[in-house]
Structure formats: C-alpha cells, structure tokens
mmCIF file of C-alpha atoms in Angstrom:
data_model
loop_
_atom_site.group_PDB
_atom_site.id
_atom_site.type_symbol
_atom_site.label_atom_id
_atom_site.label_comp_id
_atom_site.label_asym_id
_atom_site.label_seq_id
_atom_site.Cartn_x
_atom_site.Cartn_y
_atom_site.Cartn_z
ATOM 1 C CA UNK A 1 -40.274 12.900 34.090
ATOM 2 C CA UNK A 2 -39.728 9.301 35.410
ATOM 3 C CA UNK A 3 -39.912 7.290 33.240
ATOM 4 C CA UNK A 4 -40.986 3.566 34.316
ATOM 5 C CA UNK A 5 -39.297 0.458 33.403
ATOM 6 C CA UNK A 6 -40.830 -0.186 31.264
ATOM 7 C CA UNK A 7 -40.177 2.860 29.482
ATOM 8 C CA UNK A 8 -36.265 2.312 29.778
ATOM 9 C CA UNK A 9 -36.806 -1.147 28.711
ATOM 10 C CA UNK A 10 -38.643 -0.190 25.464
ATOM 11 C CA UNK A 11 -36.009 2.530 24.490
ATOM 12 C CA UNK A 12 -32.617 -0.087 25.390
ATOM 13 C CA UNK A 13 -34.307 -1.986 22.942
ATOM 14 C CA UNK A 14 -35.025 1.015 20.407
ATOM 15 C CA UNK A 15 -31.294 2.181 20.486
ATOM 16 C CA UNK A 16 -30.570 -2.046 19.445
ATOM 17 C CA UNK A 17 -32.225 -1.694 16.313
ATOM 18 C CA UNK A 18 -31.235 2.216 15.975
ATOM 19 C CA UNK A 19 -27.919 0.378 15.810
ATOM 20 C CA UNK A 20 -28.769 -1.582 12.608
ATOM 21 C CA UNK A 21 -29.077 1.123 10.479
ATOM 22 C CA UNK A 22 -25.443 2.576 11.540
ATOM 23 C CA UNK A 23 -22.833 1.624 8.263
ATOM 24 C CA UNK A 24 -26.320 2.381 6.363
ATOM 25 C CA UNK A 25 -28.389 5.091 7.304
ATOM 26 C CA UNK A 26 -25.885 7.854 6.379
ATOM 27 C CA UNK A 27 -26.381 10.273 5.024
ATOM 28 C CA UNK A 28 -29.920 10.422 7.813
ATOM 29 C CA UNK A 29 -29.037 9.915 11.297
ATOM 30 C CA UNK A 30 -29.011 6.068 12.292
ATOM 31 C CA UNK A 31 -33.088 6.062 14.307
ATOM 32 C CA UNK A 32 -34.454 2.864 15.431
ATOM 33 C CA UNK A 33 -39.000 2.615 16.624
ATOM 34 C CA UNK A 34 -39.879 0.385 19.377
ATOM 35 C CA UNK A 35 -44.127 0.399 19.351
ATOM 36 C CA UNK A 36 -45.564 -0.891 22.746
ATOM 37 C CA UNK A 37 -49.236 -1.693 23.554
ATOM 38 C CA UNK A 38 -49.798 -3.331 26.923
ATOM 39 C CA UNK A 39 -45.867 -3.701 27.598
ATOM 40 C CA UNK A 40 -45.861 -5.929 24.593
ATOM 41 C CA UNK A 41 -43.616 -5.184 21.679
ATOM 42 C CA UNK A 42 -46.252 -4.898 18.561
ATOM 43 C CA UNK A 43 -43.567 -3.543 15.616
ATOM 44 C CA UNK A 44 -39.993 -2.149 15.891
ATOM 45 C CA UNK A 45 -37.877 -0.861 12.608
ATOM 46 C CA UNK A 46 -34.312 1.503 11.846
ATOM 47 C CA UNK A 47 -34.044 3.416 9.885
ATOM 48 C CA UNK A 48 -32.781 1.932 6.492
ATOM 49 C CA UNK A 49 -30.312 3.950 3.593
ATOM 50 C CA UNK A 50 -31.418 7.190 2.588
ATOM 51 C CA UNK A 51 -35.108 7.598 -0.218
ATOM 52 C CA UNK A 52 -36.495 4.336 1.679
ATOM 53 C CA UNK A 53 -38.406 4.633 4.873
ATOM 54 C CA UNK A 54 -37.440 6.067 8.619
ATOM 55 C CA UNK A 55 -37.473 4.016 11.580
ATOM 56 C CA UNK A 56 -41.276 5.622 11.872
ATOM 57 C CA UNK A 57 -42.497 3.811 8.733
ATOM 58 C CA UNK A 58 -40.773 0.297 9.244
ATOM 59 C CA UNK A 59 -42.008 -0.252 12.807
ATOM 60 C CA UNK A 60 -45.928 0.645 11.576
ATOM 61 C CA UNK A 61 -45.615 -1.182 8.625
ATOM 62 C CA UNK A 62 -46.066 -4.297 11.341
ATOM 63 C CA UNK A 63 -48.657 -3.323 13.034
ATOM 64 C CA UNK A 64 -52.810 -3.744 12.156
ATOM 65 C CA UNK A 65 -53.889 -1.318 14.691
ATOM 66 C CA UNK A 66 -51.428 0.751 15.975
ATOM 67 C CA UNK A 67 -53.798 3.154 17.484
ATOM 68 C CA UNK A 68 -53.928 3.516 21.972
ATOM 69 C CA UNK A 69 -49.952 2.113 21.493
ATOM 70 C CA UNK A 70 -47.161 4.113 22.806
ATOM 71 C CA UNK A 71 -44.281 5.220 20.309
ATOM 72 C CA UNK A 72 -40.165 4.598 21.331
ATOM 73 C CA UNK A 73 -38.339 5.972 19.059
ATOM 74 C CA UNK A 74 -34.422 6.999 19.292
ATOM 75 C CA UNK A 75 -34.400 10.767 17.732
ATOM 76 C CA UNK A 76 -37.400 12.832 17.387
ATOM 77 C CA UNK A 77 -39.656 12.084 14.310
ATOM 78 C CA UNK A 78 -38.931 14.748 11.324
ATOM 79 C CA UNK A 79 -41.433 16.660 10.309
ATOM 80 C CA UNK A 80 -40.654 18.205 7.194
ATOM 81 C CA UNK A 81 -40.904 16.334 3.324
ATOM 82 C CA UNK A 82 -37.853 15.042 2.544
ATOM 83 C CA UNK A 83 -37.385 11.989 0.113
ATOM 84 C CA UNK A 84 -39.777 10.021 2.539
ATOM 85 C CA UNK A 85 -42.699 12.305 4.073
ATOM 86 C CA UNK A 86 -43.149 12.955 7.537
ATOM 87 C CA UNK A 87 -42.846 10.142 10.517
ATOM 88 C CA UNK A 88 -44.396 12.850 12.239
ATOM 89 C CA UNK A 89 -47.346 12.871 10.698
ATOM 90 C CA UNK A 90 -47.581 9.130 9.893
ATOM 91 C CA UNK A 91 -48.066 8.476 14.033
ATOM 92 C CA UNK A 92 -50.507 11.193 13.920
ATOM 93 C CA UNK A 93 -52.540 9.051 11.016
ATOM 94 C CA UNK A 94 -51.950 5.771 13.344
ATOM 95 C CA UNK A 95 -53.925 7.001 16.344
ATOM 96 C CA UNK A 96 -50.844 6.550 18.573
ATOM 97 C CA UNK A 97 -51.542 8.169 22.126
ATOM 98 C CA UNK A 98 -47.588 8.686 23.147
ATOM 99 C CA UNK A 99 -44.544 8.752 21.790
ATOM 100 C CA UNK A 100 -41.399 8.885 23.886
ATOM 101 C CA UNK A 101 -37.921 10.178 22.410
ATOM 102 C CA UNK A 102 -34.807 10.164 23.318
ATOM 103 C CA UNK A 103 -33.839 13.367 21.935
ATOM 104 C CA UNK A 104 -33.800 16.124 19.647
ATOM 105 C CA UNK A 105 -32.913 16.392 15.791
ATOM 106 C CA UNK A 106 -30.309 19.094 15.079
ATOM 107 C CA UNK A 107 -31.809 19.095 12.351
ATOM 108 C CA UNK A 108 -33.477 23.248 11.556
ATOM 109 C CA UNK A 109 -35.644 21.348 9.433
ATOM 110 C CA UNK A 110 -36.688 19.820 12.252
ATOM 111 C CA UNK A 111 -36.211 20.404 15.895
ATOM 112 C CA UNK A 112 -38.689 20.831 17.962
ATOM 113 C CA UNK A 113 -40.873 20.758 15.312
ATOM 114 C CA UNK A 114 -42.000 17.123 15.555
ATOM 115 C CA UNK A 115 -42.483 17.121 18.569
ATOM 116 C CA UNK A 116 -44.858 20.654 18.519
ATOM 117 C CA UNK A 117 -46.254 18.446 16.023
ATOM 118 C CA UNK A 118 -47.296 15.751 17.949
ATOM 119 C CA UNK A 119 -48.375 18.002 21.349
ATOM 120 C CA UNK A 120 -50.850 20.114 18.851
ATOM 121 C CA UNK A 121 -51.839 16.609 17.568
ATOM 122 C CA UNK A 122 -53.056 15.152 21.134
ATOM 123 C CA UNK A 123 -50.380 13.342 21.739
ATOM 124 C CA UNK A 124 -48.681 13.366 24.788
ATOM 125 C CA UNK A 125 -45.040 13.206 24.274
ATOM 126 C CA UNK A 126 -42.042 12.872 26.412
ATOM 127 C CA UNK A 127 -38.723 13.441 25.823
ATOM 128 C CA UNK A 128 -35.098 12.780 26.984
ATOM 129 C CA UNK A 129 -35.173 8.371 28.328
ATOM 130 C CA UNK A 130 -31.952 7.362 27.110
ATOM 131 C CA UNK A 131 -30.378 10.801 25.575
ATOM 132 C CA UNK A 132 -27.070 10.709 25.887
ATOM 133 C CA UNK A 133 -26.862 6.772 24.146
ATOM 134 C CA UNK A 134 -28.677 7.768 21.725
ATOM 135 C CA UNK A 135 -26.035 11.114 21.030
ATOM 136 C CA UNK A 136 -23.431 9.130 20.973
ATOM 137 C CA UNK A 137 -25.032 6.902 17.921
ATOM 138 C CA UNK A 138 -25.140 9.738 15.795
ATOM 139 C CA UNK A 139 -22.651 11.260 16.789
ATOM 140 C CA UNK A 140 -21.135 12.657 13.175
ATOM 141 C CA UNK A 141 -24.595 13.570 12.532
ATOM 142 C CA UNK A 142 -25.794 15.731 15.513
ATOM 143 C CA UNK A 143 -22.437 17.547 14.048
ATOM 144 C CA UNK A 144 -22.851 18.210 11.425
ATOM 145 C CA UNK A 145 -26.219 19.824 11.847
ATOM 146 C CA UNK A 146 -25.076 21.696 15.223
ATOM 147 C CA UNK A 147 -20.689 22.689 13.874
ATOM 148 C CA UNK A 148 -21.324 22.681 10.294
ATOM 149 C CA UNK A 149 -18.075 19.971 10.519
ATOM 150 C CA UNK A 150 -18.101 15.588 10.085
ATOM 151 C CA UNK A 151 -17.440 13.886 12.673
ATOM 152 C CA UNK A 152 -13.774 13.175 12.541
ATOM 153 C CA UNK A 153 -12.244 10.021 13.351
ATOM 154 C CA UNK A 154 -8.061 9.637 13.037
ATOM 155 C CA UNK A 155 -6.813 6.067 12.696
ATOM 156 C CA UNK A 156 -3.777 4.718 13.658
ATOM 157 C CA UNK A 157 -1.738 1.710 13.562
ATOM 158 C CA UNK A 158 1.305 1.903 16.246
ATOM 159 C CA UNK A 159 4.152 -0.285 17.616
ATOM 160 C CA UNK A 160 4.634 -0.546 21.109
ATOM 161 C CA UNK A 161 7.435 2.194 20.927
ATOM 162 C CA UNK A 162 4.762 4.603 18.828
ATOM 163 C CA UNK A 163 6.303 3.277 15.643
ATOM 164 C CA UNK A 164 3.872 3.353 12.512
ATOM 165 C CA UNK A 165 6.362 3.197 9.504
ATOM 166 C CA UNK A 166 10.178 2.611 8.699
ATOM 167 C CA UNK A 167 12.526 5.580 8.089
ATOM 168 C CA UNK A 168 11.770 4.537 4.171
ATOM 169 C CA UNK A 169 8.519 4.731 4.602
ATOM 170 C CA UNK A 170 7.825 0.675 4.663
ATOM 171 C CA UNK A 171 4.540 0.354 6.899
ATOM 172 C CA UNK A 172 2.726 -3.455 5.850
ATOM 173 C CA UNK A 173 2.068 -4.642 8.219
ATOM 174 C CA UNK A 174 2.839 -3.732 11.080
ATOM 175 C CA UNK A 175 0.114 -5.054 12.714
ATOM 176 C CA UNK A 176 -2.002 -8.381 12.695
ATOM 177 C CA UNK A 177 -4.663 -8.868 10.133
ATOM 178 C CA UNK A 178 -7.631 -9.250 12.941
ATOM 179 C CA UNK A 179 -6.591 -5.567 13.668
ATOM 180 C CA UNK A 180 -7.017 -4.663 9.124
ATOM 181 C CA UNK A 181 -10.296 -6.741 9.632
ATOM 182 C CA UNK A 182 -11.780 -4.897 12.227
ATOM 183 C CA UNK A 183 -10.450 -1.375 10.405
ATOM 184 C CA UNK A 184 -13.248 -1.936 7.735
ATOM 185 C CA UNK A 185 -15.879 -1.784 10.068
ATOM 186 C CA UNK A 186 -14.682 2.089 10.209
ATOM 187 C CA UNK A 187 -14.852 2.545 7.448
ATOM 188 C CA UNK A 188 -17.966 1.089 6.778
ATOM 189 C CA UNK A 189 -19.221 3.254 9.337
ATOM 190 C CA UNK A 190 -17.524 6.386 7.794
ATOM 191 C CA UNK A 191 -18.872 8.329 4.972
ATOM 192 C CA UNK A 192 -15.670 9.334 4.070
ATOM 193 C CA UNK A 193 -11.418 8.033 3.657
ATOM 194 C CA UNK A 194 -9.116 10.725 4.215
ATOM 195 C CA UNK A 195 -5.731 10.476 3.002
ATOM 196 C CA UNK A 196 -2.031 12.718 2.560
ATOM 197 C CA UNK A 197 -1.092 12.009 -0.614
ATOM 198 C CA UNK A 198 2.353 10.225 0.842
ATOM 199 C CA UNK A 199 1.008 7.335 1.865
ATOM 200 C CA UNK A 200 -0.948 7.029 -1.621
ATOM 201 C CA UNK A 201 2.369 7.345 -2.953
ATOM 202 C CA UNK A 202 3.944 4.888 -1.153
ATOM 203 C CA UNK A 203 1.143 2.567 -0.629
ATOM 204 C CA UNK A 204 -1.252 3.373 -3.537
ATOM 205 C CA UNK A 205 -3.765 2.135 -0.974
ATOM 206 C CA UNK A 206 -7.681 1.044 -2.647
ATOM 207 C CA UNK A 207 -9.045 2.960 0.267
ATOM 208 C CA UNK A 208 -12.722 1.082 -0.016
ATOM 209 C CA UNK A 209 -14.708 -1.040 2.062
ATOM 210 C CA UNK A 210 -13.602 -4.731 1.818
ATOM 211 C CA UNK A 211 -15.725 -5.808 4.550
ATOM 212 C CA UNK A 212 -19.712 -7.591 4.012
ATOM 213 C CA UNK A 213 -22.923 -6.996 4.715
ATOM 214 C CA UNK A 214 -23.099 -10.749 6.707
ATOM 215 C CA UNK A 215 -19.874 -10.403 8.064
ATOM 216 C CA UNK A 216 -21.280 -7.160 9.950
ATOM 217 C CA UNK A 217 -24.991 -8.963 9.925
ATOM 218 C CA UNK A 218 -26.533 -6.228 8.595
ATOM 219 C CA UNK A 219 -29.343 -6.376 5.953
ATOM 220 C CA UNK A 220 -28.554 -3.153 3.594
ATOM 221 C CA UNK A 221 -26.229 -3.159 1.060
ATOM 222 C CA UNK A 222 -23.061 -0.925 2.194
ATOM 223 C CA UNK A 223 -21.902 2.039 -0.108
ATOM 224 C CA UNK A 224 -18.449 2.872 -0.660
ATOM 225 C CA UNK A 225 -17.244 5.698 1.567
ATOM 226 C CA UNK A 226 -16.268 8.709 -0.372
ATOM 227 C CA UNK A 227 -12.595 8.147 -0.957
ATOM 228 C CA UNK A 228 -10.361 11.498 -0.517
ATOM 229 C CA UNK A 229 -7.019 12.422 -1.453
ATOM 230 C CA UNK A 230 -5.428 15.300 0.044
ATOM 231 C CA UNK A 231 -2.967 16.404 -2.428
ATOM 232 C CA UNK A 232 -1.693 20.039 -2.383
ATOM 233 C CA UNK A 233 0.287 19.775 -5.513
ATOM 234 C CA UNK A 234 -1.491 17.308 -7.339
ATOM 235 C CA UNK A 235 1.303 15.086 -7.583
ATOM 236 C CA UNK A 236 -1.040 12.140 -7.810
ATOM 237 C CA UNK A 237 -1.157 9.743 -10.737
ATOM 238 C CA UNK A 238 -4.499 9.438 -12.965
ATOM 239 C CA UNK A 239 -3.931 5.497 -13.120
ATOM 240 C CA UNK A 240 -4.104 5.190 -9.029
ATOM 241 C CA UNK A 241 -5.457 2.112 -7.935
ATOM 242 C CA UNK A 242 -8.311 3.823 -6.015
ATOM 243 C CA UNK A 243 -9.640 5.409 -9.617
ATOM 244 C CA UNK A 244 -9.997 1.952 -10.570
ATOM 245 C CA UNK A 245 -12.539 1.030 -7.995
ATOM 246 C CA UNK A 246 -16.253 1.974 -7.501
ATOM 247 C CA UNK A 247 -17.008 4.517 -5.791
ATOM 248 C CA UNK A 248 -15.929 8.214 -6.081
ATOM 249 C CA UNK A 249 -13.207 9.950 -5.261
ATOM 250 C CA UNK A 250 -11.795 13.516 -4.109
ATOM 251 C CA UNK A 251 -8.713 14.658 -4.211
ATOM 252 C CA UNK A 252 -8.185 18.243 -2.205
ATOM 253 C CA UNK A 253 -5.754 20.318 -4.226
ATOM 254 C CA UNK A 254 -4.186 23.970 -4.059
ATOM 255 C CA UNK A 255 -5.483 26.166 -6.758
ATOM 256 C CA UNK A 256 -2.676 27.085 -8.353
ATOM 257 C CA UNK A 257 -1.516 26.985 -12.081
ATOM 258 C CA UNK A 258 0.815 23.539 -12.180
ATOM 259 C CA UNK A 259 -2.984 22.372 -10.109
ATOM 260 C CA UNK A 260 -5.265 22.963 -13.162
ATOM 261 C CA UNK A 261 -2.812 22.295 -15.951
ATOM 262 C CA UNK A 262 -2.273 18.269 -13.890
ATOM 263 C CA UNK A 263 -6.449 18.379 -13.541
ATOM 264 C CA UNK A 264 -7.341 16.614 -16.955
ATOM 265 C CA UNK A 265 -6.071 13.393 -17.073
ATOM 266 C CA UNK A 266 -7.270 13.256 -13.152
ATOM 267 C CA UNK A 267 -11.171 14.123 -14.164
ATOM 268 C CA UNK A 268 -10.662 12.319 -17.079
ATOM 269 C CA UNK A 269 -9.354 8.999 -14.691
ATOM 270 C CA UNK A 270 -13.160 9.509 -12.808
ATOM 271 C CA UNK A 271 -12.734 12.303 -10.235
ATOM 272 C CA UNK A 272 -13.578 15.192 -8.671
ATOM 273 C CA UNK A 273 -10.923 17.490 -8.816
ATOM 274 C CA UNK A 274 -11.585 20.567 -5.729
ATOM 275 C CA UNK A 275 -9.796 23.553 -4.990
ATOM 276 C CA UNK A 276 -9.010 24.568 -2.292
ATOM 277 C CA UNK A 277 -7.056 27.996 0.026
ATOM 278 C CA UNK A 278 -4.214 27.670 1.070
ATOM 279 C CA UNK A 279 -2.989 27.485 4.849
ATOM 280 C CA UNK A 280 0.420 28.039 5.205
ATOM 281 C CA UNK A 281 1.835 25.508 2.387
ATOM 282 C CA UNK A 282 -1.231 23.098 2.723
ATOM 283 C CA UNK A 283 -4.963 22.506 1.826
ATOM 284 C CA UNK A 284 -6.876 24.161 4.448
ATOM 285 C CA UNK A 285 -8.271 21.640 5.916
ATOM 286 C CA UNK A 286 -11.103 23.462 8.013
ATOM 287 C CA UNK A 287 -12.434 24.152 3.799
ATOM 288 C CA UNK A 288 -11.756 20.469 3.369
ATOM 289 C CA UNK A 289 -14.202 19.084 6.558
ATOM 290 C CA UNK A 290 -16.779 22.296 5.439
ATOM 291 C CA UNK A 291 -16.352 20.635 1.392
ATOM 292 C CA UNK A 292 -17.774 17.213 3.089
ATOM 293 C CA UNK A 293 -19.875 18.634 5.831
ATOM 294 C CA UNK A 294 -21.793 20.079 2.307
ATOM 295 C CA UNK A 295 -21.763 16.772 1.022
ATOM 296 C CA UNK A 296 -23.746 15.843 3.574
ATOM 297 C CA UNK A 297 -20.433 13.350 5.231
ATOM 298 C CA UNK A 298 -21.618 12.709 8.971
ATOM 299 C CA UNK A 299 -18.140 10.613 9.708
ATOM 300 C CA UNK A 300 -15.008 11.023 7.654
ATOM 301 C CA UNK A 301 -12.080 8.703 9.089
ATOM 302 C CA UNK A 302 -8.615 9.765 8.264
ATOM 303 C CA UNK A 303 -6.105 7.782 7.782
ATOM 304 C CA UNK A 304 -2.981 9.046 6.852
ATOM 305 C CA UNK A 305 0.630 9.428 7.544
ATOM 306 C CA UNK A 306 2.199 11.748 10.434
ATOM 307 C CA UNK A 307 2.197 14.722 8.706
ATOM 308 C CA UNK A 308 -1.655 15.106 7.642
ATOM 309 C CA UNK A 309 -2.703 12.894 10.555
ATOM 310 C CA UNK A 310 -0.675 16.056 12.948
ATOM 311 C CA UNK A 311 -2.642 18.154 11.011
ATOM 312 C CA UNK A 312 -6.014 17.589 11.790
ATOM 313 C CA UNK A 313 -4.870 17.571 14.809
ATOM 314 C CA UNK A 314 -3.284 20.163 15.587
ATOM 315 C CA UNK A 315 -5.560 22.309 14.307
ATOM 316 C CA UNK A 316 -7.791 21.735 16.690
ATOM 317 C CA UNK A 317 -10.428 18.708 14.590
ATOM 318 C CA UNK A 318 -9.418 16.101 16.101
ATOM 319 C CA UNK A 319 -12.810 14.163 17.584
ATOM 320 C CA UNK A 320 -12.025 10.253 17.677
ATOM 321 C CA UNK A 321 -8.793 8.569 18.103
ATOM 322 C CA UNK A 322 -8.328 5.089 17.475
ATOM 323 C CA UNK A 323 -5.073 3.107 17.706
ATOM 324 C CA UNK A 324 -4.580 -0.519 17.153
ATOM 325 C CA UNK A 325 -1.505 -1.709 18.823
ATOM 326 C CA UNK A 326 1.199 -4.082 17.853
ATOM 327 C CA UNK A 327 3.791 -6.160 19.885
ATOM 328 C CA UNK A 328 6.410 -5.280 18.317
ATOM 329 C CA UNK A 329 9.191 -2.668 18.965
ATOM 330 C CA UNK A 330 10.513 -0.903 15.095
ATOM 331 C CA UNK A 331 12.704 1.253 17.002
ATOM 332 C CA UNK A 332 14.228 5.460 17.834
ATOM 333 C CA UNK A 333 14.807 5.958 13.691
ATOM 334 C CA UNK A 334 11.279 4.580 12.663
ATOM 335 C CA UNK A 335 8.822 7.456 11.950
ATOM 336 C CA UNK A 336 6.002 8.417 14.371
ATOM 337 C CA UNK A 337 2.432 8.569 15.008
ATOM 338 C CA UNK A 338 2.470 12.309 14.386
ATOM 339 C CA UNK A 339 3.862 15.558 13.413
ATOM 340 C CA UNK A 340 2.635 17.547 16.573
ATOM 341 C CA UNK A 341 4.639 20.908 17.616
ATOM 342 C CA UNK A 342 4.706 20.338 20.989
ATOM 343 C CA UNK A 343 7.458 21.721 22.609
ATOM 344 C CA UNK A 344 7.189 21.658 25.757
ATOM 345 C CA UNK A 345 4.925 18.831 28.699
ATOM 346 C CA UNK A 346 2.553 21.539 29.144
ATOM 347 C CA UNK A 347 1.647 22.510 25.772
ATOM 348 C CA UNK A 348 0.378 18.271 25.653
ATOM 349 C CA UNK A 349 -2.610 17.689 24.537
ATOM 350 C CA UNK A 350 -4.826 14.777 27.276
ATOM 351 C CA UNK A 351 -6.773 12.354 25.502
ATOM 352 C CA UNK A 352 -9.229 10.678 27.603
ATOM 353 C CA UNK A 353 -9.475 6.428 27.591
ATOM 354 C CA UNK A 354 -13.015 5.298 26.089
ATOM 355 C CA UNK A 355 -12.475 1.297 25.440
ATOM 356 C CA UNK A 356 -10.024 -0.169 25.404
ATOM 357 C CA UNK A 357 -9.284 -4.475 23.807
ATOM 358 C CA UNK A 358 -7.834 -7.087 22.569
ATOM 359 C CA UNK A 359 -8.039 -7.554 18.602
ATOM 360 C CA UNK A 360 -5.630 -10.512 17.860
ATOM 361 C CA UNK A 361 -2.263 -10.294 18.461
ATOM 362 C CA UNK A 362 -2.904 -6.415 19.640
ATOM 363 C CA UNK A 363 -4.700 -3.413 20.875
ATOM 364 C CA UNK A 364 -7.095 -0.810 20.130
ATOM 365 C CA UNK A 365 -7.565 1.524 22.890
ATOM 366 C CA UNK A 366 -10.079 4.545 21.944
ATOM 367 C CA UNK A 367 -9.804 8.206 22.982
ATOM 368 C CA UNK A 368 -11.680 11.315 23.322
ATOM 369 C CA UNK A 369 -9.438 14.594 23.295
ATOM 370 C CA UNK A 370 -9.705 15.689 26.860
ATOM 371 C CA UNK A 371 -12.546 19.036 26.275
ATOM 372 C CA UNK A 372 -11.863 19.565 30.582
ATOM 373 C CA UNK A 373 -7.802 19.544 29.966
#
C-alpha cells in the first residue's frame, strides 16, 4: 500500500494522541484516533481510563457529520462488547468511508475481526501505516496477548563503577532528585512495581507514584500501580509503610507451613498474599509474571536489589533495562548492580542501547537485550 503524505501526517497525529493515554489507559492499549475530511482534521481522541470511551468514540463525539470521512487509528478498532461497545460498529454506524489502521490488535477477541467487520460493511481499510511506532507504544499490551507475560522493565541506579549500594546496604541516595523524579514517570506507566524483601526490609519503601497528572500534562487521574514484594520466607512486617499507602499490595511467597501461619497478620493489614511454586529456593518468577498477566498487567517495573533484579535477567525475563548513572565512585566493596552467574566473557548478555540522555547531573541509558546476538 502506498500511503500519501496526508495519510502519514494524520497517523503521526494519531500516535501523538495515543501517547496521551500511556499513563492511564491500562489494561487497555493506548490508542489514538484522528478523523479527517478534505484533508482537514474534524475530530480526534485517545483511549480514556478503563470503562470510559475508546479513542474512536472520543473522536466521533467531536464530529457533527462523519459521513464519507477517513479515520486514522493506531490499533485495530475493537469488535467485541466489553465495558464499552464495539468501536468498529460505531464507525460503520457513523458512515465513514475509509479506515487506516497502524497495527492489528493481538487480543484474540479482536485480532482481525474488527478489520473484517469494517470490510464487510463496505468500508475501505488499509493497514500497516507507522506500524512499528504503534507497536512500540503498546509493547506491554501486545506482549501480554502474544506471550501471556507482561513487559518487564528493570530499573537500576548506580555509580559510575556500577555499584548500587554500600556494603552495609545503604543506598539513599545514589542519584539526584532529577533522576528520582524521572523514575516517577516510569512508575506511572507501569501496572505493577516489583521489589524484593531485602529492599523492603532495608528501605521500607512506599513504592507509590508521587507525580501528578498536571506534572505529566495529562487530563485523566493516575492510578497507583500494584505493589509486589517477592518474599519467599514471608519476612515482611504487617507494619510496613507500603501497606498504609493508597492502592494494593501483593506479597509473593512460597507455599509452606511457616508462610501460611504468618500470612494472617499481613492479610489483616490489607495485603494480598499469594503462594507460588518454588524455583530452587525462591519464588518462581515465571509463575509470578503469568499471574500478573492474568491480572491484566501490561507492564511491570522491577525496582530491586542485585539478587532479584539479577534473577529476572538470568531467567531471560528482561525486556528493557533503564539505568541511571551517577557521576560518583563507590569503590570495590560496594554492592554490584546484579548477581548474575556469568563466568566467561563469551557468556555475557549483549544489550542494545535505545536511548541516552542526561537527567540533571546523571545519565539515563535505556537498553534492550540484543535478541540477535
């Protein structure tokens, strides 16, 4: 398909609209829609929080007469009845003439059915315009439906010699306030934040999003991500700070007599305790991620110490690594970024750098595992 310059301009605008929902649309995908007639935009919108309008409905609500128009949407219009009606049918009822779609919806309840519904109604449908950009915007939603697992981002803050804490465990603060503020944006985009019991006992973190919708430049209200503590022996106290915060806390532990006995106090304090199978002596991280995907978590962020963070990497579960590097040296006695069983140079994990930028006095580097290495 040879798309016109106008087509590309309209889909680029639809992607900008879609990005407005990246903090609030989950568990739905972040979708943008632009309606054009005679090369003029007459309506646009993006997917609002779950239960509210999808992007197509938001855009249609702006238009008095959509008959004969062209619709640009970043993801295939839904064809099923969920909390809202099917968007494909809404477009048909509106009398639009053409729909340009960036990428198909991997959700098996949609997956090609929305496109077919439009075609059966006599609407011209063209797919694949700026598909890579549209998929990048919904990496977690797509992975959850294609692989049954959420997108896993591991965040680390380290000194220039790759140390995350002193030998004592002291780690506040490695990076500057500017970097810590930037981390809040990563949290806001995540459906769940995962930490380990070591970090919980050392820092007693709240693991909350401490950034506002106004600071992010969005209209919708932010929700607190699910807090997840991986605690194989159930050492967490019922007085932990995160149990007093808005939102939910899940404690992932092993199924044992001791854990069962100790779980009551944590449940009474408001936590959900889930018993997982063991992988060695630890919680099976694959099982944990499958459970989170079943809870409709599109993306999770791991904020943990070297052991748990290294576990996600060693198990091949890493999708994205975001490192904040502070211009400091902590020395050889300080704790490393990851505990990884790599003994030869040939066994290294190759990473592909996606983005490098300065945040305050620190450097932020975003990397993906190099799948082709």
